[in-house]
Short mmCIF file of C-alpha atoms in Angstrom, two decimals:
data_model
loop_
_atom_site.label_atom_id
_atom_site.label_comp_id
_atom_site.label_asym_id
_atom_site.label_seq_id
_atom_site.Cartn_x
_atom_site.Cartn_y
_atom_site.Cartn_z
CA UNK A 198 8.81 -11.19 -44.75
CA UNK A 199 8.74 -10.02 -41.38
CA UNK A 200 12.99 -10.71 -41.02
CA UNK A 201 13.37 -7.47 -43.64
CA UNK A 202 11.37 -4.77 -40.92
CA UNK A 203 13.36 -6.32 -37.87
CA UNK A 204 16.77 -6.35 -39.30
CA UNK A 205 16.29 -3.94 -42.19
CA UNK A 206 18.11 -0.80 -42.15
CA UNK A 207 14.38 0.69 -42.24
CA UNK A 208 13.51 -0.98 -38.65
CA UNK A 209 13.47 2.68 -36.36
CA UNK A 210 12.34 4.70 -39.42
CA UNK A 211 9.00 2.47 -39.69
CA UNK A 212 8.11 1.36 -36.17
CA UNK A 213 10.49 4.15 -33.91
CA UNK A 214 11.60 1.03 -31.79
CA UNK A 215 14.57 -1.01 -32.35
CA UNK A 216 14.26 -4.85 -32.32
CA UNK A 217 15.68 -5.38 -28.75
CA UNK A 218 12.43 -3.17 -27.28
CA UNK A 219 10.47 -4.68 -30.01
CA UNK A 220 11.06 -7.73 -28.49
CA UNK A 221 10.63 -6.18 -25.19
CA UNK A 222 6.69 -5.00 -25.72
CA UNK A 223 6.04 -8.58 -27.74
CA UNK A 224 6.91 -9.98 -23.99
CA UNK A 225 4.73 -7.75 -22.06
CA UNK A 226 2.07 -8.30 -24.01
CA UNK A 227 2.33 -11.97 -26.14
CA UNK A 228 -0.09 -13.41 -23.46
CA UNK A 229 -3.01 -11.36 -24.77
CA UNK A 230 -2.20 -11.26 -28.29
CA UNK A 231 -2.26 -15.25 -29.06
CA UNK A 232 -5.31 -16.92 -30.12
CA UNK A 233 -7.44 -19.25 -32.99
CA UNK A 234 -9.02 -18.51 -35.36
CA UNK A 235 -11.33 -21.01 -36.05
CA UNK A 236 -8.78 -23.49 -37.29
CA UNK A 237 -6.97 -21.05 -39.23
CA UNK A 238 -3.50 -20.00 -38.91
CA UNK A 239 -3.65 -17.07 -36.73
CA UNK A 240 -1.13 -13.62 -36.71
CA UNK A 241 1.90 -13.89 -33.92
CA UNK A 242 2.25 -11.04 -31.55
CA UNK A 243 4.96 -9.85 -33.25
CA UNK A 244 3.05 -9.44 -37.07
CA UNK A 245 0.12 -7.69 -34.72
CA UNK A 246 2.62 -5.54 -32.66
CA UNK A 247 4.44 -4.52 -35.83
CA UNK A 248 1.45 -3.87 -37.63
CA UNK A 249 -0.18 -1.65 -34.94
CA UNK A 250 3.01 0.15 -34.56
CA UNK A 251 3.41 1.10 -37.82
CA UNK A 252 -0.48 2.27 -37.72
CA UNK A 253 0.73 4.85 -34.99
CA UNK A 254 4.10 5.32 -35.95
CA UNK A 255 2.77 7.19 -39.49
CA UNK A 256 -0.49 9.27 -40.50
CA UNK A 257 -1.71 6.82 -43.31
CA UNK A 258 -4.76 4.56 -43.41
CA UNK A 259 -4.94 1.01 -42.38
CA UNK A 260 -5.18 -0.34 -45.90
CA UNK A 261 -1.65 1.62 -46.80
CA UNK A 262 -0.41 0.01 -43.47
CA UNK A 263 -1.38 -3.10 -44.38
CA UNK A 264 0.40 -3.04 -47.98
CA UNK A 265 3.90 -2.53 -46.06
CA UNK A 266 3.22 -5.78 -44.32
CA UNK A 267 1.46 -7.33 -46.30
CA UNK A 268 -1.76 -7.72 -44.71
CA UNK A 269 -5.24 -7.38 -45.14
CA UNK A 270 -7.18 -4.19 -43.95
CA UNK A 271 -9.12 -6.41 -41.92
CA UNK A 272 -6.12 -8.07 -40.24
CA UNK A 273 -4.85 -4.48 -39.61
CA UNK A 274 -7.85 -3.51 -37.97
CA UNK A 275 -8.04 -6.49 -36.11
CA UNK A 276 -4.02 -5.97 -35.09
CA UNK A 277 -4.80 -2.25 -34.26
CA UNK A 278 -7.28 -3.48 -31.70
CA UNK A 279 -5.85 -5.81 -30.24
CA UNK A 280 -2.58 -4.44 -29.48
CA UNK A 281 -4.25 -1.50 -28.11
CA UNK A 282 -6.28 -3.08 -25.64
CA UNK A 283 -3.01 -5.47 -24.76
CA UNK A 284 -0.78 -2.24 -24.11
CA UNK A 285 -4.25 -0.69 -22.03
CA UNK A 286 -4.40 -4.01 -19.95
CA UNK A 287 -1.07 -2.95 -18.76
CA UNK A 288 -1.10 0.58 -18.33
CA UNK A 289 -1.34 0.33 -14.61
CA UNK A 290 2.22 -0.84 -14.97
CA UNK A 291 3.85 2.09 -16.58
CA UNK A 292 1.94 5.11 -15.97
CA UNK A 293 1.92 5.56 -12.43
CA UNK A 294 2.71 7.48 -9.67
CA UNK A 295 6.49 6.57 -8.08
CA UNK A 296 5.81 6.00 -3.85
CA UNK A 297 8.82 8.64 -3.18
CA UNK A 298 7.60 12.01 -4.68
CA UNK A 299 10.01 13.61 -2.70
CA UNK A 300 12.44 12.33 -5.95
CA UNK A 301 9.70 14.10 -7.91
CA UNK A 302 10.14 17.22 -6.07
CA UNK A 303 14.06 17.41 -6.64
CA UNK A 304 14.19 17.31 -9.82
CA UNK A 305 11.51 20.11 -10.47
CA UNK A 306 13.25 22.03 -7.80
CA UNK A 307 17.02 21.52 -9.78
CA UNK A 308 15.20 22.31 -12.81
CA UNK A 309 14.08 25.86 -11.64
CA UNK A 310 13.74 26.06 -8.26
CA UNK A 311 10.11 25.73 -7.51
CA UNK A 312 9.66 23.59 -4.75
CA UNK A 313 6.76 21.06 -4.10
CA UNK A 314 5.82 19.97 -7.60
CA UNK A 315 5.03 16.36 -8.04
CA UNK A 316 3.70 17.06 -11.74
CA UNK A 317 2.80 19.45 -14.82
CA UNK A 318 -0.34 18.93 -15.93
CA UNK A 319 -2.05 19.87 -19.00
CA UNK A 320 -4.73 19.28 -22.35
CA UNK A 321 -4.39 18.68 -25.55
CA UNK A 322 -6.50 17.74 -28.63
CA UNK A 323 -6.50 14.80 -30.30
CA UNK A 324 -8.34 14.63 -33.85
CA UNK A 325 -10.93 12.66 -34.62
CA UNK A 326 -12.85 11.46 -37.56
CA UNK A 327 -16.60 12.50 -37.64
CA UNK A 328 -18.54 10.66 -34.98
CA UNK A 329 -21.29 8.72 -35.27
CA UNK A 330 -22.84 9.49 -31.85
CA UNK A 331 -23.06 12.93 -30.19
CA UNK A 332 -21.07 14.25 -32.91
CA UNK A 333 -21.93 18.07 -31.84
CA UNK A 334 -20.25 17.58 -28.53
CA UNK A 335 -16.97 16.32 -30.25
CA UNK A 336 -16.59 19.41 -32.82
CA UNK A 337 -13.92 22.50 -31.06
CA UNK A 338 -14.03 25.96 -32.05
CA UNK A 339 -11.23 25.14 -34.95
CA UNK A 340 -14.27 23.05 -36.27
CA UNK A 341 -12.98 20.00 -36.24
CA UNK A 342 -13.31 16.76 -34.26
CA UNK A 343 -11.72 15.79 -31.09
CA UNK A 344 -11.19 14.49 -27.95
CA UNK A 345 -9.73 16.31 -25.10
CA UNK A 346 -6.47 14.95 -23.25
CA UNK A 347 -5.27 15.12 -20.10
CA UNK A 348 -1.98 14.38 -18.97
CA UNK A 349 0.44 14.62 -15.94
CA UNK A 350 4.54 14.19 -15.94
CA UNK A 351 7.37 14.55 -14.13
CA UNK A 352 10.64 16.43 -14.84
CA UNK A 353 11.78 14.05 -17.05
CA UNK A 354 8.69 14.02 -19.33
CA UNK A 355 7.32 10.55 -17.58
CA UNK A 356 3.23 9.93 -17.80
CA UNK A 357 2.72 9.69 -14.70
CA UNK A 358 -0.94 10.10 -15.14
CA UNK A 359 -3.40 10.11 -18.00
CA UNK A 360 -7.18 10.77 -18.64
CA UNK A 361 -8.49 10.40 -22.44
CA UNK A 362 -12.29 10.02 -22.12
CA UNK A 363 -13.98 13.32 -22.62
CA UNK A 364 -14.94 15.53 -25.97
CA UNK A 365 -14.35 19.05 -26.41
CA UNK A 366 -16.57 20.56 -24.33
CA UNK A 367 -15.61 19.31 -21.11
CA UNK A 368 -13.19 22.27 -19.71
CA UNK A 369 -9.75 22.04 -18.12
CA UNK A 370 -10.84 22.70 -14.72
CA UNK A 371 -14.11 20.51 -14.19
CA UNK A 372 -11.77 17.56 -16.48
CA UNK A 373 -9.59 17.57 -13.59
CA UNK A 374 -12.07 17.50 -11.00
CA UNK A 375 -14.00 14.82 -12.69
CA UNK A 376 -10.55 12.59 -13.33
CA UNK A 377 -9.31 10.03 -10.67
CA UNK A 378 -6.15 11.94 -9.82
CA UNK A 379 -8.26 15.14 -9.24
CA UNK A 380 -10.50 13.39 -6.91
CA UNK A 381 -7.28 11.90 -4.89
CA UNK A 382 -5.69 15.52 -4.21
CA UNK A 383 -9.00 16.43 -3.55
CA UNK A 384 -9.10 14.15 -0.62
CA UNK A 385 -5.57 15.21 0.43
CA UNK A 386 -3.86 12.12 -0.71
CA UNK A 387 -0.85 14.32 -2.19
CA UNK A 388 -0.91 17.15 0.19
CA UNK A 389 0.93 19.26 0.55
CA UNK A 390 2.26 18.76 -2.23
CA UNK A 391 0.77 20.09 -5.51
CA UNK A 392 1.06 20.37 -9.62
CA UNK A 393 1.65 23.31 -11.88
CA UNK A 394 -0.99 24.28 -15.18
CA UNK A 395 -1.85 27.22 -16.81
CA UNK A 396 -4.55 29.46 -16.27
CA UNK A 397 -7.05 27.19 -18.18
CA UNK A 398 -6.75 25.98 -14.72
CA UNK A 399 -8.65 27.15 -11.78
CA UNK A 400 -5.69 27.71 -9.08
CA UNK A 401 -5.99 25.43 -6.16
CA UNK A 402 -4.04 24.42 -3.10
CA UNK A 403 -2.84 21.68 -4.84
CA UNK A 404 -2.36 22.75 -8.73
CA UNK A 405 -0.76 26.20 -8.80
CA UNK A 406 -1.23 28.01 -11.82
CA UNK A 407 1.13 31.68 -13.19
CA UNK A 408 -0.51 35.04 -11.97
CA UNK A 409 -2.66 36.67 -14.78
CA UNK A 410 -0.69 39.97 -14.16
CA UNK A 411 2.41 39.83 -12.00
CA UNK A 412 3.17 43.01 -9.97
CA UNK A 413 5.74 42.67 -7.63
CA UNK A 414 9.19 41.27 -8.58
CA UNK A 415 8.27 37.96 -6.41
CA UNK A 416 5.59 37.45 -8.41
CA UNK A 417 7.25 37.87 -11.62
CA UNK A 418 9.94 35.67 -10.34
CA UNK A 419 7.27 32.66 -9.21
CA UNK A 420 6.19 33.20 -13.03
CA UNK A 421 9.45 32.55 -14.72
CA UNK A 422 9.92 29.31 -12.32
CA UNK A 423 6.61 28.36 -13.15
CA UNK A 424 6.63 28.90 -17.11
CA UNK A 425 10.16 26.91 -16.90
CA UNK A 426 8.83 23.98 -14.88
CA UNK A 427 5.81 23.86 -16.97
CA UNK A 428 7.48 23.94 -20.36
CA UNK A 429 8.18 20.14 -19.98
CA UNK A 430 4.78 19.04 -20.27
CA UNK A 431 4.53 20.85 -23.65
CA UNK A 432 7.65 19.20 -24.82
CA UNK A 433 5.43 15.51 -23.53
CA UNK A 434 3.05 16.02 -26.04
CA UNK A 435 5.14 16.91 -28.87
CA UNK A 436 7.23 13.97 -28.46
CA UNK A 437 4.20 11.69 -28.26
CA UNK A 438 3.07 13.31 -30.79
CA UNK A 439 6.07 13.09 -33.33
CA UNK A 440 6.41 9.71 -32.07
CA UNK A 441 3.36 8.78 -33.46
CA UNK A 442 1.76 10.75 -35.92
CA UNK A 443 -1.42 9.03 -35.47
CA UNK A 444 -2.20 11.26 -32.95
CA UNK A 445 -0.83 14.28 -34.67
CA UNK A 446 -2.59 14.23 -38.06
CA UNK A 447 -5.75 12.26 -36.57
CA UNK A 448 -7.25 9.23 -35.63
CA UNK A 449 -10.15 7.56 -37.91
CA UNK A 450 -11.79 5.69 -35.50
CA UNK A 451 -14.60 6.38 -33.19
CA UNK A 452 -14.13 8.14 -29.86
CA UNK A 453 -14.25 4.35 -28.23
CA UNK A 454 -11.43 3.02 -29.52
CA UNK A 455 -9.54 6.29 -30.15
CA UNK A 456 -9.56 6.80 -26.87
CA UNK A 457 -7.52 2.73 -26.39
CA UNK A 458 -5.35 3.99 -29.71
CA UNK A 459 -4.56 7.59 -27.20
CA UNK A 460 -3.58 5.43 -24.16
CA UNK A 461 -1.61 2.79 -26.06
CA UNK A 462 0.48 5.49 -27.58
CA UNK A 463 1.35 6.76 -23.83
CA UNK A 464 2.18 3.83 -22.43
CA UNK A 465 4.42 3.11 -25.49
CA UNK A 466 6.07 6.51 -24.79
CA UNK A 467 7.35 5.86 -21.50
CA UNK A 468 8.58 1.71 -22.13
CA UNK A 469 10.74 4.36 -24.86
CA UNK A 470 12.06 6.44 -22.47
CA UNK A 471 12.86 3.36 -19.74
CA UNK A 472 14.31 1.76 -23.13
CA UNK A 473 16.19 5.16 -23.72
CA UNK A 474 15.19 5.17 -27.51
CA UNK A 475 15.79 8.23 -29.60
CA UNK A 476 12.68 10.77 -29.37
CA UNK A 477 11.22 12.60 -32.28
CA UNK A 478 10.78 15.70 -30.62
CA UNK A 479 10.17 18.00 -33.15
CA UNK A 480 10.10 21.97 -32.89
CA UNK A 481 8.27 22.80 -35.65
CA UNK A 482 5.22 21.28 -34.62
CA UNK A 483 2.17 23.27 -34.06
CA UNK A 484 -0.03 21.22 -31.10
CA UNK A 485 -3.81 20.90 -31.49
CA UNK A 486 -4.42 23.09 -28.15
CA UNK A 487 -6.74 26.13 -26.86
CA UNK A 488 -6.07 27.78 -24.39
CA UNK A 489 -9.88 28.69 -23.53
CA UNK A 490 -12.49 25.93 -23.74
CA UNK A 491 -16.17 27.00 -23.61
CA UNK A 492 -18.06 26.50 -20.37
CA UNK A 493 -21.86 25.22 -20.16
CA UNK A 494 -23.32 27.43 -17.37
CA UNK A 495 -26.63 25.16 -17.64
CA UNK A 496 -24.80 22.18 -15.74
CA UNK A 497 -22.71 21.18 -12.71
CA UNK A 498 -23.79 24.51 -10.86
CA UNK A 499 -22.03 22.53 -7.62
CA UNK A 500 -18.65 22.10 -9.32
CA UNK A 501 -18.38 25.76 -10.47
CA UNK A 502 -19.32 26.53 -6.69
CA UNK A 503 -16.72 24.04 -5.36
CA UNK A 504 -13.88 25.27 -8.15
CA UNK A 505 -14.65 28.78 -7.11
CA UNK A 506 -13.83 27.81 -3.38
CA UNK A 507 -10.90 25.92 -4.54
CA UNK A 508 -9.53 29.21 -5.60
CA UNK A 509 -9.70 31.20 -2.92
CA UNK A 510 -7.56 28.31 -1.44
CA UNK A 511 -5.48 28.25 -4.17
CA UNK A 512 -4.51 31.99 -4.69
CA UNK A 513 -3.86 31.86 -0.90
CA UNK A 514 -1.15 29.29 -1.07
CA UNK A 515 0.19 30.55 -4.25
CA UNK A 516 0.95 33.69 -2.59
CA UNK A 517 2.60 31.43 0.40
CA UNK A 518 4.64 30.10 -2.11
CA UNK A 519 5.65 33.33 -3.84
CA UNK A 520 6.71 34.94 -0.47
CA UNK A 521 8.71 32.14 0.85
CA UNK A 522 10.66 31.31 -2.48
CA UNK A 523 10.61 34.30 -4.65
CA UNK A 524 10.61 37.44 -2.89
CA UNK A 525 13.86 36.95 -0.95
#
């Protein structure tokens, strides 16, 4: 039964992978995906890939998923899982950091001539079913559940970097500070080079953000590179998002394993773009983002003090790199 979804004619429309990748991912992760269950026949890697592909790849439940393949909701579940820890066990694989981010830095700098970005970073919500545990934390200011995203790519709309672990009410700024890669340019591992965000953003020395209110034609000009270089990282979560729905129309799970389900879906993205499969990148769609996030002045007094210095460092070198580049 499994011969009609790998060389049906409805193959890309109901996983968005053709078979040779779909063999390609069974590969990386068969290893972890094979096992007993207690004497009876157990799923191959392929009925649990396909079956947790075609979870993300549309916006129904697990029981409709499992009536395309024939399965039970359980085994879908179980599939879901599975796969999702498999393609998490090898993240560290394909979301990553290249060692020459001077390549990095060319093609932002060919794309619209702002020199010395190594990433655009920003947020996005993912939707959640009702929590069970610290639900409050969990509900935005759209009222509805979910968990805030992080993510870093290059020109070319790679993951280079992603962080899927806190609700709502963590903001941009102190998110990035808290994540690993905000602690490494923190120590100067990346200097000098730096990223590009919006103003949810507190502007740093090494993640430049647009100026609030541009006066000068330099300035004006360093916003135009800016919005241009930026725009990519919009376009990131779109096509992950249009990829798989899942993530678009929301995730009934709890925060846990949504958070696996998020980071699977990533790492898928980028074995599709090394495959060079067809995106679904999608203009009409309408991203789960705001642009302001509430603070909590009651807590992390230190990091507001340290993000406050950060800025003064920030809007120094911003106007370094204004000067030098866009007022010539």
């Amino acid at each position: 039964m499994y011969e009609e979804f790998l060389y049906g004619q409805q193959l890309y429309k109901t996983f968005h992978f053709d078979r040779q990748s779909l063999q390609f991912i069974e590969v990386l992760i068969s290893e972890r995906l094979e096992r007993k269950l207690n004497g009876r026949k157990s799923r191959t890697p392929m009925q649990q890939l396909l079956a947790a592909l075609n979870y993300y790849a549309t916006d129904t439940f697990q029981k409709e998923v499992g009536y395309a393949l024939r399965m039970s909701q359980s085994s879908v579940c179980r599939s879901v899982h599975d796969v999702s820890n498999a393609l998490c066990s090898i993240a560290q694989q394909w979301i990553l950091f290249p060692r020459n981010l001077n390549a990095i830095c060319v093609e932002f700098a060919e794309f619209a001539g702002f020199r010395g970005i190594i990433g655009a970073i920003d947020g996005s919500h993912i939707k959640l079913q009702r929590t069970w545990i610290d639900e409050r934390i969990y509900v935005n200011r759209k009222n509805f559940h979910s968990i805030n995203v992080q993510a870093i790519c290059d020109a070319n709309g790679k993951v280079l970097s992603i962080y899927a672990k806190k609700p709502l009410s963590t903001n941009d700024a102190a998110m990035f500070l808290q994540s690993a890669i905000g602690q490494r340019l923190a120590r100067g591992d990346f200097s000098p080079f730096h990223f590009i965000g919006d103003s949810g953003y507190a502007c740093t020395p090494y993640l430049l953000t647009p100026y609030a209110a541009p006066i000068t034609e330099g300035e004006r000009r360093y916003n135009v590179a800016h919005k241009k270089s930026r725009c990519i990282i919009e376009r990131l979560f779109r096509m992950v998002k249009r990829r798989f729905p899942s993530l678009f129309f929301g995730i009934r799970m709890q925060p846990g394993r949504a958070c696996r389900v998020i980071m699977a879906c990533f790492v898928l993205h980028n074995i599709a773009l090394s495959r060079r499969q067809p995106d679904f990148d999608d203009e009409g769609i309408v991203l789960f983002k705001e642009e302001e996030y509430d603070n909590q002045p009651d807590r992390q007094e230190n990091l507001a003090k340290e993000i406050l210095r950060l800025q003064r460092q920030g809007f120094a070198k911003r106007q370094r790199v204004t000067l030098n580049d866009f007022s010539r």
